[in-house]
Amino acid sequence: DFLILTLYVGVFLSLYNLEFLTSFFPTKMQDLGISEFAIGVIFSLHPVGWFIISMLASKVMNRENARKFLIILSFAVTTLGILLLLLL
């Protein structure tokens, strides 16, 4: 399905950009006065959040038409997250 392929490519590109930009965020966070410990906690909780969400998403994906919904939702949330990070 062309829509699914397009969404996968969009999610990949948005996540790729997010991972690329994370190398610049510790410096930006330090400029905002956030401690190094807090920065470490933020970056270490990222994989934990992905783990929890992936467990929940795998259960939901078994339902009919849920896969398209989750792809669209993940794309929307990722886009929102990138926009919020750019506002820092």
Short mmCIF file of C-alpha atoms in Angstrom, two decimals:
data_model
loop_
_atom_site.label_atom_id
_atom_site.label_comp_id
_atom_site.label_asym_id
_atom_site.label_seq_id
_atom_site.Cartn_x
_atom_site.Cartn_y
_atom_site.Cartn_z
CA ASP A 1 0.00 0.00 0.00
CA PHE A 2 1.49 3.33 -1.08
CA LEU A 3 0.14 5.20 1.95
CA ILE A 4 1.82 2.81 4.38
CA LEU A 5 5.13 3.05 2.52
CA THR A 6 4.92 6.84 2.51
CA LEU A 7 4.20 6.90 6.24
CA TYR A 8 7.10 4.54 6.99
CA VAL A 9 9.47 6.74 5.01
CA GLY A 10 8.13 9.84 6.77
CA VAL A 11 8.55 8.31 10.22
CA PHE A 12 12.05 7.11 9.34
CA LEU A 13 13.10 10.54 8.13
CA SER A 14 11.65 12.29 11.15
CA LEU A 15 13.33 9.88 13.58
CA TYR A 16 16.61 10.09 11.67
CA ASN A 17 16.56 13.87 11.99
CA LEU A 18 15.70 13.62 15.68
CA GLU A 19 18.66 11.33 16.35
CA PHE A 20 20.93 13.63 14.37
CA LEU A 21 19.80 16.68 16.32
CA THR A 22 20.24 15.06 19.74
CA SER A 23 23.99 15.60 19.50
CA PHE A 24 23.36 19.36 19.77
CA PHE A 25 20.77 19.33 22.55
CA PRO A 26 23.06 18.76 25.58
CA THR A 27 24.89 22.00 24.80
CA LYS A 28 21.60 23.83 24.30
CA MET A 29 20.22 22.38 27.54
CA GLN A 30 23.31 23.46 29.46
CA ASP A 31 22.86 26.96 28.07
CA LEU A 32 19.33 26.89 29.51
CA GLY A 33 20.73 25.97 32.94
CA ILE A 34 19.76 22.31 33.04
CA SER A 35 22.24 20.21 35.03
CA GLU A 36 24.28 17.44 33.44
CA PHE A 37 22.54 14.91 35.68
CA ALA A 38 19.10 16.01 34.43
CA ILE A 39 20.33 15.84 30.83
CA GLY A 40 21.54 12.29 31.45
CA VAL A 41 18.20 11.31 32.96
CA ILE A 42 16.32 12.77 30.00
CA PHE A 43 18.45 10.91 27.46
CA SER A 44 18.40 7.65 29.41
CA LEU A 45 14.61 7.68 29.74
CA HIS A 46 14.18 7.95 25.97
CA PRO A 47 14.87 4.22 25.31
CA VAL A 48 12.76 3.25 28.32
CA GLY A 49 9.84 5.17 26.85
CA TRP A 50 10.35 3.48 23.48
CA PHE A 51 10.36 0.07 25.20
CA ILE A 52 7.09 0.72 27.02
CA ILE A 53 5.38 2.19 23.95
CA SER A 54 6.54 -0.70 21.75
CA MET A 55 5.00 -3.23 24.14
CA LEU A 56 1.69 -1.38 24.13
CA ALA A 57 1.76 -0.80 20.37
CA SER A 58 2.39 -4.48 19.61
CA LYS A 59 -0.82 -5.39 21.40
CA VAL A 60 -2.81 -2.71 19.60
CA MET A 61 -1.37 -3.56 16.16
CA ASN A 62 -3.12 -6.92 16.16
CA ARG A 63 -6.46 -5.17 15.86
CA GLU A 64 -7.98 -4.39 12.47
CA ASN A 65 -6.79 -1.10 10.89
CA ALA A 66 -4.79 -0.27 14.01
CA ARG A 67 -1.46 -0.36 12.16
CA LYS A 68 -2.32 2.61 9.94
CA PHE A 69 -3.60 4.51 12.96
CA LEU A 70 -0.41 3.87 14.94
CA ILE A 71 1.81 4.91 12.05
CA ILE A 72 -0.13 8.14 11.58
CA LEU A 73 -0.13 8.75 15.34
CA SER A 74 3.61 8.13 15.65
CA PHE A 75 4.30 10.47 12.75
CA ALA A 76 2.13 13.19 14.29
CA VAL A 77 3.65 12.82 17.76
CA THR A 78 7.20 12.79 16.36
CA THR A 79 6.50 15.91 14.33
CA LEU A 80 5.04 17.63 17.38
CA GLY A 81 8.06 16.62 19.46
CA ILE A 82 10.51 17.97 16.92
CA LEU A 83 8.60 21.25 16.72
CA LEU A 84 8.59 21.57 20.50
CA LEU A 85 12.31 20.86 20.68
CA LEU A 86 12.98 23.50 18.07
CA LEU A 87 11.20 26.05 20.25
CA LEU A 88 13.82 25.58 22.97
#
